[in-house]
Coordinates of C-alpha atoms and ligand atoms in Angstrom, one line a residue:
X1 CA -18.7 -1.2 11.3
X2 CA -18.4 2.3 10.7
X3 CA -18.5 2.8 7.1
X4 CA -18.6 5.4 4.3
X5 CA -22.4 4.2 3.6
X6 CA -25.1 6.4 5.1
X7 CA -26.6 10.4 4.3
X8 CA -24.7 11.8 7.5
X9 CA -21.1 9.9 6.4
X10 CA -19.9 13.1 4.4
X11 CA -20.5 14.6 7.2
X12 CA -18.4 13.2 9.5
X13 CA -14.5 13.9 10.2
X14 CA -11.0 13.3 9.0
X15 CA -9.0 11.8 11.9
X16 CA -5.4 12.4 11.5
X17 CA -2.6 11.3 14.3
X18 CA 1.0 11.5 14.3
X19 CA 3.6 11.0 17.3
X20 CA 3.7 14.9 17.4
X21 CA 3.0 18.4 15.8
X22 CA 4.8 16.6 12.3
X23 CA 1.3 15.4 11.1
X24 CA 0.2 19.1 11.4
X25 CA 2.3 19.6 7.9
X26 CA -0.3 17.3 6.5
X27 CA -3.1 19.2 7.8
X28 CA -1.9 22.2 7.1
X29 CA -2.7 21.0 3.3
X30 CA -5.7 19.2 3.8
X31 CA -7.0 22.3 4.9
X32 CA -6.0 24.5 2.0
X33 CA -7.3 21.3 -0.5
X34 CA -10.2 20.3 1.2
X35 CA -11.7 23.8 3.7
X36 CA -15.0 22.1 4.1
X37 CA -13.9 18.9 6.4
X38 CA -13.6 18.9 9.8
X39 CA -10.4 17.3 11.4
X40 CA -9.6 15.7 14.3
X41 CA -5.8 15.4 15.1
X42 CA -4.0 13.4 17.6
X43 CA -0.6 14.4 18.6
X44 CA 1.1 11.5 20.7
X45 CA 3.6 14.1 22.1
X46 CA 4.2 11.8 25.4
X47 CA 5.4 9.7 23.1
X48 CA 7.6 10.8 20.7
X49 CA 10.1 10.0 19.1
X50 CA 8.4 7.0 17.5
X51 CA 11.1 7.3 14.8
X52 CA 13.6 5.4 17.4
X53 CA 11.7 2.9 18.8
X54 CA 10.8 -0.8 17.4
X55 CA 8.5 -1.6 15.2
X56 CA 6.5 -3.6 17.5
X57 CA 6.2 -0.5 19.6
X58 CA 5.0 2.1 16.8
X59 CA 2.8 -0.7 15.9
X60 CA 1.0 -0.6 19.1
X61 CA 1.4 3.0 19.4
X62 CA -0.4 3.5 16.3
X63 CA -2.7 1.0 16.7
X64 CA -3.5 3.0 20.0
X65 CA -3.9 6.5 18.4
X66 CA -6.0 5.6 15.6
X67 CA -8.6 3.4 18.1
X68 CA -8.4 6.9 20.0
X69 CA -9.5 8.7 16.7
X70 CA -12.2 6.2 15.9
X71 CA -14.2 7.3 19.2
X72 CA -15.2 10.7 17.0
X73 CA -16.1 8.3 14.2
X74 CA -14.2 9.5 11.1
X75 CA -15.1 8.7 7.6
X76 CA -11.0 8.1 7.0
X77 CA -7.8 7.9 8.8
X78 CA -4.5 9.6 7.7
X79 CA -1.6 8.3 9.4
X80 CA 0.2 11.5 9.0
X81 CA 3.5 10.0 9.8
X82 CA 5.7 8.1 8.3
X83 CA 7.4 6.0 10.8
X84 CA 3.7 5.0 11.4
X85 CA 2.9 4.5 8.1
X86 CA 6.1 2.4 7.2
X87 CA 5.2 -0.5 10.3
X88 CA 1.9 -0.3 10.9
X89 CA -0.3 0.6 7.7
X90 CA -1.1 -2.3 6.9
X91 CA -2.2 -3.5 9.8
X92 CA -4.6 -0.4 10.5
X93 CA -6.1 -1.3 6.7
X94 CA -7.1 -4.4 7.7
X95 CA -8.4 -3.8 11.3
X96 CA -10.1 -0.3 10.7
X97 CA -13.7 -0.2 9.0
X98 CA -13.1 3.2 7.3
X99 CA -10.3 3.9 4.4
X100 CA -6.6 4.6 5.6
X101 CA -4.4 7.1 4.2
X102 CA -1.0 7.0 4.5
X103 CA 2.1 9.6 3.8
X104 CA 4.7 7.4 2.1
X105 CA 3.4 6.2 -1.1
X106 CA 2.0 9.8 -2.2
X107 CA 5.3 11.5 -2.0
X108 CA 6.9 8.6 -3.3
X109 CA 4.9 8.8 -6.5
X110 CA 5.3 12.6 -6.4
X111 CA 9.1 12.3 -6.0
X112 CA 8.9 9.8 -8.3
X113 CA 7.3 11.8 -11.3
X114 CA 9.1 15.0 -10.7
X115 CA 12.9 12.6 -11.0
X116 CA 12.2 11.5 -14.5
X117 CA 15.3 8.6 -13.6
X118 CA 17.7 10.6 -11.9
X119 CA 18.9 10.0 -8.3
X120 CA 16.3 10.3 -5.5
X121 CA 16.9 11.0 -1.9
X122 CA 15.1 11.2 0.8
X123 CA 15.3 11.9 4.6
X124 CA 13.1 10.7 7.7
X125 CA 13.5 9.2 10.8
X126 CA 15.9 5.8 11.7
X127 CA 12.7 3.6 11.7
X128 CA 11.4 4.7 8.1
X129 CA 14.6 4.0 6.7
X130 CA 15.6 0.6 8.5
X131 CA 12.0 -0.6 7.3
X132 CA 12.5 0.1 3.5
X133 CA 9.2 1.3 2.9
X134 CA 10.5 4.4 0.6
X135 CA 12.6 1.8 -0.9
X136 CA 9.7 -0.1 -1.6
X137 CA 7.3 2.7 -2.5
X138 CA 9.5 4.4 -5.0
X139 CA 10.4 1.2 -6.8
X140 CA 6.6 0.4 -7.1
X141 CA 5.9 3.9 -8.4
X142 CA 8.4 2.7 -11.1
X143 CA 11.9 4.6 -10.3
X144 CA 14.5 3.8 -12.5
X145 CA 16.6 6.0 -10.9
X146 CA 19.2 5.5 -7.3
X147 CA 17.5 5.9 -4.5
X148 CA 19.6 7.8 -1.7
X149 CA 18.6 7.8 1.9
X150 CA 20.2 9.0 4.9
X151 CA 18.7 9.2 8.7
X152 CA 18.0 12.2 10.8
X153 CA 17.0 11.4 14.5
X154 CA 17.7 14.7 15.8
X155 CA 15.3 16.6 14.3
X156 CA 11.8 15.6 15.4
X157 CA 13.3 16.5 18.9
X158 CA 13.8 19.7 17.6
X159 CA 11.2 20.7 15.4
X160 CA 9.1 19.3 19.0
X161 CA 10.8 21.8 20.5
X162 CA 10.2 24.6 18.7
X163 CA 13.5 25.8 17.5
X164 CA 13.3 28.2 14.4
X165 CA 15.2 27.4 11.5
X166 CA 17.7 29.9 11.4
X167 CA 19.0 29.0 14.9
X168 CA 22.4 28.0 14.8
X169 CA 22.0 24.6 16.8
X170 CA 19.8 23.3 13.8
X171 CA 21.8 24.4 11.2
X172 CA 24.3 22.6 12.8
X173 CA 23.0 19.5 13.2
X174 CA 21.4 19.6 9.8
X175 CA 24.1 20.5 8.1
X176 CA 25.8 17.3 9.7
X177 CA 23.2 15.0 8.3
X178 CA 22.7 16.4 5.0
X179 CA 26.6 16.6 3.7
X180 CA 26.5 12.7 2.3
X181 CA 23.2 13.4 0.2
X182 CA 24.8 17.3 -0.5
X183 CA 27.9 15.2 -2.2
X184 CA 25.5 12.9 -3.8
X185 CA 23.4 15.8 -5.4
X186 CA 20.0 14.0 -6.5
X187 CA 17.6 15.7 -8.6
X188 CA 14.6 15.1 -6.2
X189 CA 14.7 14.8 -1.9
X190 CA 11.7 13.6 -0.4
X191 CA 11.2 14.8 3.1
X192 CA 10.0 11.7 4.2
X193 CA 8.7 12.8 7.6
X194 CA 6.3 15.3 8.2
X195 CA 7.7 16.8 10.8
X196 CA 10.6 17.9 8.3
X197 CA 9.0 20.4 6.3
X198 CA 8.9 22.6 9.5
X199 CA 12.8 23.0 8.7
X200 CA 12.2 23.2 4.6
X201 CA 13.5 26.4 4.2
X202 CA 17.0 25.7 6.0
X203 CA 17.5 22.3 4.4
X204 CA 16.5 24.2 0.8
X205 CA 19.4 26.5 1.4
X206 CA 21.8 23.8 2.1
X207 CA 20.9 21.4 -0.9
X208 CA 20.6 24.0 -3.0
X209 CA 19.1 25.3 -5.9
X210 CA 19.3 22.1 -8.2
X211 CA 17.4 19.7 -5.5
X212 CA 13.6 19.8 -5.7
X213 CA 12.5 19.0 -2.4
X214 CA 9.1 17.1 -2.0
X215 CA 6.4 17.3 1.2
X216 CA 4.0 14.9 1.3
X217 CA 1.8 16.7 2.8
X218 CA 0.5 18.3 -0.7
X219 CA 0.7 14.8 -2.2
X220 CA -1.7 13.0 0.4
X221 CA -3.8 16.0 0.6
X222 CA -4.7 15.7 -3.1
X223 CA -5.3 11.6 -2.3
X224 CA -7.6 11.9 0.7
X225 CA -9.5 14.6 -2.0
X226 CA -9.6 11.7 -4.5
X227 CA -10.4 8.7 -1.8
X228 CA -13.7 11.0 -0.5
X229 CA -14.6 11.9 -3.9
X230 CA -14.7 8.0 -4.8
X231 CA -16.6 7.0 -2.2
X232 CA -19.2 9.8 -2.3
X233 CA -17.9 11.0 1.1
X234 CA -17.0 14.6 0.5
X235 CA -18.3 17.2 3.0
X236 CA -20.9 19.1 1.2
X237 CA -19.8 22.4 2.8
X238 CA -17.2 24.2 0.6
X239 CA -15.6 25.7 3.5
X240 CA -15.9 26.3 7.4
X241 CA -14.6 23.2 8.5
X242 CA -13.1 22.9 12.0
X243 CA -9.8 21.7 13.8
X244 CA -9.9 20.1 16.9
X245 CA -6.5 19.8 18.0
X246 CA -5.5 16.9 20.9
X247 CA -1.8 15.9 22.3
X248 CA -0.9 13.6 24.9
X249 CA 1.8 16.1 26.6
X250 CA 2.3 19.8 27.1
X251 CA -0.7 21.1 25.5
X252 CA 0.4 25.1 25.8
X253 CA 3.8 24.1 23.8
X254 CA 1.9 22.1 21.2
X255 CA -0.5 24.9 20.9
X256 CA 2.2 27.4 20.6
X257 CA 4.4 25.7 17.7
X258 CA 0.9 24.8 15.8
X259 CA -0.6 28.2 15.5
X260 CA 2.9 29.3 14.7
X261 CA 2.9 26.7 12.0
X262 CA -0.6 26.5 10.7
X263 CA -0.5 30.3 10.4
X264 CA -3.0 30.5 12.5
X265 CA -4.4 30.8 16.1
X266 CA -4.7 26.8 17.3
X267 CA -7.5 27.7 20.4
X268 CA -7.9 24.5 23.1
X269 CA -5.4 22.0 22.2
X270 CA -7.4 19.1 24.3
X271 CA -4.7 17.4 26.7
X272 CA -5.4 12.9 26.6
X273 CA -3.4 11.2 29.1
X274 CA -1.8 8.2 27.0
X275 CA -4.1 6.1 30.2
X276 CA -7.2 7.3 27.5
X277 CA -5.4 6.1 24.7
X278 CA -5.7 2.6 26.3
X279 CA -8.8 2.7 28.2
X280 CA -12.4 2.2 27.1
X281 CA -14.2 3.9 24.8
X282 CA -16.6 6.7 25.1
X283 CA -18.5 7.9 21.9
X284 CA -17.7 11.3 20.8
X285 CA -18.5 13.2 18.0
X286 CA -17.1 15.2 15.1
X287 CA -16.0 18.8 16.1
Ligands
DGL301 N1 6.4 12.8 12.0 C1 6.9 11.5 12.2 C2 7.3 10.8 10.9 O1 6.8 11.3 9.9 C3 8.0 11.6 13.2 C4 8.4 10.3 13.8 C5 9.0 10.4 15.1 O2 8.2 10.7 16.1 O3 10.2 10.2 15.3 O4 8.0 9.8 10.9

């Protein structure tokens, strides 16, 4: 069992996956919370969507990406998506030796907090939303509140695709989704999947003013901060910690949109074929 016992365990990585550059919203924080750890992230972007497909298959899909992840022997996992997250969480607590983090119930509890009892909506993929996770999630964290949801399977495809968010087709398309929960006006909208806050500034402008929106990204960042400090696993190092960046597909895209995104240059996104996501397991190491 890989645990968080041992001197070299602080040492060791953060392995985050998602089914795409989404997760890359989470890292994007975990970088600015926590500069010192090293991260390796897994993209699945042969894959994606995962937000239309069954459970059963995002369950072996995630399963599959974080076994991938464990080869470079992470101190903890973050299943920086939610689809993920909402069928397959679970299972990955109970099969993986080293602490899972997940994006739902962070930005449920942020959301949560920030509502005070008034309405609540939130966004994500068809999957999140069938499975009632944020349903769940906000109703543990104690809502009193309504809790408004509304599915958007359009825009992983084209936040994959790297469309800016002042281009007309997104507007659009967003503007189609969003005009139920723009009639419902609730105080707080979760963007419950990380792919979304790519598009934050165009779905801002057409809530408006009034709607706070919340990314989970900050939320789980400040929780992996919390779960390392618990367990004595924080990286020593206060800063200088390195990215390694993987995808399953169209590595010269992926690196594109990222460095766009992280506001940085992403160098050597590493290409897996989905065969190595299946296949046996060589040891790597940390970055
Ligand atoms: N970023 C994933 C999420 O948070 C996107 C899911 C998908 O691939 O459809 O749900």
């Amino acid at each position: 069992m890989i645990s968080g016992t041992g001197k070299d365990a602080p040492r060791r990585c953060i392995g985050v996956f998602d089914s795409g550059l989404g997760g890359l919203t989470v890292v994007r924080r975990l970088l600015a919370e926590l500069p010192g750890e090293d991260i390796v992230y897994l993209g699945d972007s042969a894959r994606v969507p995962y937000g239309t497909k069954s459970a059963q298959t995002v369950r072996t899909f995630a399963a599959e990406d974080a076994a991938w992840l464990m080869r470079h022997e992470p101190k903890l996992v973050v299943v920086a998506c939610n689809t993920a997250s909402a069928y397959a969480v679970e299972h990955l607590r109970a099969t993986l030796p080293v602490p899972v983090v997940d994006v739902i119930a962070p930005g449920a509890r942020r959301a949560v907090a920030l509502a005070g009892g008034r309405p609540i909506g939130v966004i994500a993929t068809e999957g999140t939303i069938a499975s009632g996770a944020y349903q769940q999630a906000v109703a543990e964290a104690g809502s009193t509140g309504a809790l408004l949801t509304g599915s958007c399977p359009l825009l992983v495809p084209i936040v994959e695709e790297g469309r800016d968010e002042d281009d007309p087709i997104v507007l659009a398309v967003l503007s189609g989704y969003l005009r139920a929960l723009q009639r419902a006006r609730p105080a707080v909208m979760i963007l419950g999947c990380t792919h979304y806050p790519l598009l934050a500034g165009a779905i801002a402008k057409l809530m408006g003013p009034h709607v706070q929106l919340v990314d989970s990204g900050q939320a789980t960042a400040l929780e992996v901060a919390e779960a390392l400090a618990t367990a004595n696993l924080r990286n020593p190092r206060p800063a200088g910690g390195r990215l390694k960046c993987h995808c399953t597909d169209n590595a010269e895209r992926f690196a594109a949109v990222a460095s766009r995104f992280l506001g940085r240059p992403v160098e050597q996104v590493q290409w897996v074929g989905t065969d190595e996501l299946t296949g046996p397991s060589p040891c790597r190491s940390c970055p």
